[in-house]
């Protein structure tokens, strides 16, 4: 049943994406796409590749922030491969990032890291991921002056995400402290990777999982991931000849990330593209350019890493 629902979600997302492309193609003049090709600067595509490669390095630094306080050492290359695999698992099994917990556990234990530090990596990664997302949204919306009448709706959706994320973080903190009065909600264990996360909460050493320094560093590296993703979108706009303000592109990207996070479609397929195209258009980017940059971004950040992510995830999850 879960697999069937997953395939339905993918199908709906692809249909939504196809509909979006069709609508934009009909609304835009063919000469607009020709002009984009004429003004394109392919060198910026290479910049976008480098920026996306750096996101996996920042993801690896989150785990190193924990492991650096222990006697265990894992090579940066191994952590980099794990970050690719985790991306695939989180995208293929949408569960608010929880599904990647099992991969982190298997990957680090295969490399000789003790159970306690491994579980601390899981807890720190899960909590700081949401903390960084909330901070990035607040910063982005604080810089936005072009949202206009949509501001109330955007802030309302952000408030919902902050409330849900805050509740999850508090829940994780209480469980990881061994507070027997707080138990997971009914059905929580059915989420892919949730059982691994629950074990992590009980086994993670508090001096690692609750260290203010570790949490601050990990939050910073997760925040950098959002900056690098937004910079990738900006570079792709430059690649098709559009010079947009970096701060506005960052806000547009975070609005798209908000739609992707609150959506139920795997990987935000279709919803992210619609939100990104709409936000970029709202800030003055031509419709055809907004869609082109968004589709390119999804190709660089989502579709291209899927094949190596699938291959690496099978290796990481192998007993």
PDB file of C-alpha atoms in Angstrom, residues 7 16 27 33 41 49-50 57 61 81 97 107 124-125 156 192 206 226-227 241-243 248 253 261:
ATOM      1  CA  UNK A   7       4.011   5.818  -7.066  1.00  0.00           C
ATOM      2  CA  UNK A  16       1.638  18.684 -12.390  1.00  0.00           C
ATOM      3  CA  UNK A  27       1.819  31.680 -22.526  1.00  0.00           C
ATOM      4  CA  UNK A  33      12.871  31.018 -25.700  1.00  0.00           C
ATOM      5  CA  UNK A  41      26.266  31.941 -20.982  1.00  0.00           C
ATOM      6  CA  UNK A  49      27.696  22.325 -10.874  1.00  0.00           C
ATOM      7  CA  UNK A  50      30.368  23.469  -8.420  1.00  0.00           C
ATOM      8  CA  UNK A  57      30.340  18.842   1.239  1.00  0.00           C
ATOM      9  CA  UNK A  61      30.378  18.710   7.582  1.00  0.00           C
ATOM     10  CA  UNK A  81      29.225   9.494  -0.705  1.00  0.00           C
ATOM     11  CA  UNK A  97      13.930  13.755   6.357  1.00  0.00           C
ATOM     12  CA  UNK A 107      26.796   3.920   6.715  1.00  0.00           C
ATOM     13  CA  UNK A 124      21.845  16.331  15.430  1.00  0.00           C
ATOM     14  CA  UNK A 125      21.217  16.028  11.684  1.00  0.00           C
ATOM     15  CA  UNK A 156       0.900  32.044   7.382  1.00  0.00           C
ATOM     16  CA  UNK A 192      10.292   5.050   6.887  1.00  0.00           C
ATOM     17  CA  UNK A 206      23.655  13.828  25.618  1.00  0.00           C
ATOM     18  CA  UNK A 226      20.191  26.616   1.536  1.00  0.00           C
ATOM     19  CA  UNK A 227      22.559  29.429   0.525  1.00  0.00           C
ATOM     20  CA  UNK A 241      21.003  35.712 -19.572  1.00  0.00           C
ATOM     21  CA  UNK A 242      18.964  36.973 -16.598  1.00  0.00           C
ATOM     22  CA  UNK A 243      20.727  39.185 -14.045  1.00  0.00           C
ATOM     23  CA  UNK A 248      15.562  38.242  -4.234  1.00  0.00           C
ATOM     24  CA  UNK A 253      14.131  29.806  -3.519  1.00  0.00           C
ATOM     25  CA  UNK A 261       8.400  20.912   2.528  1.00  0.00           C
TER      26      UNK A 261
END
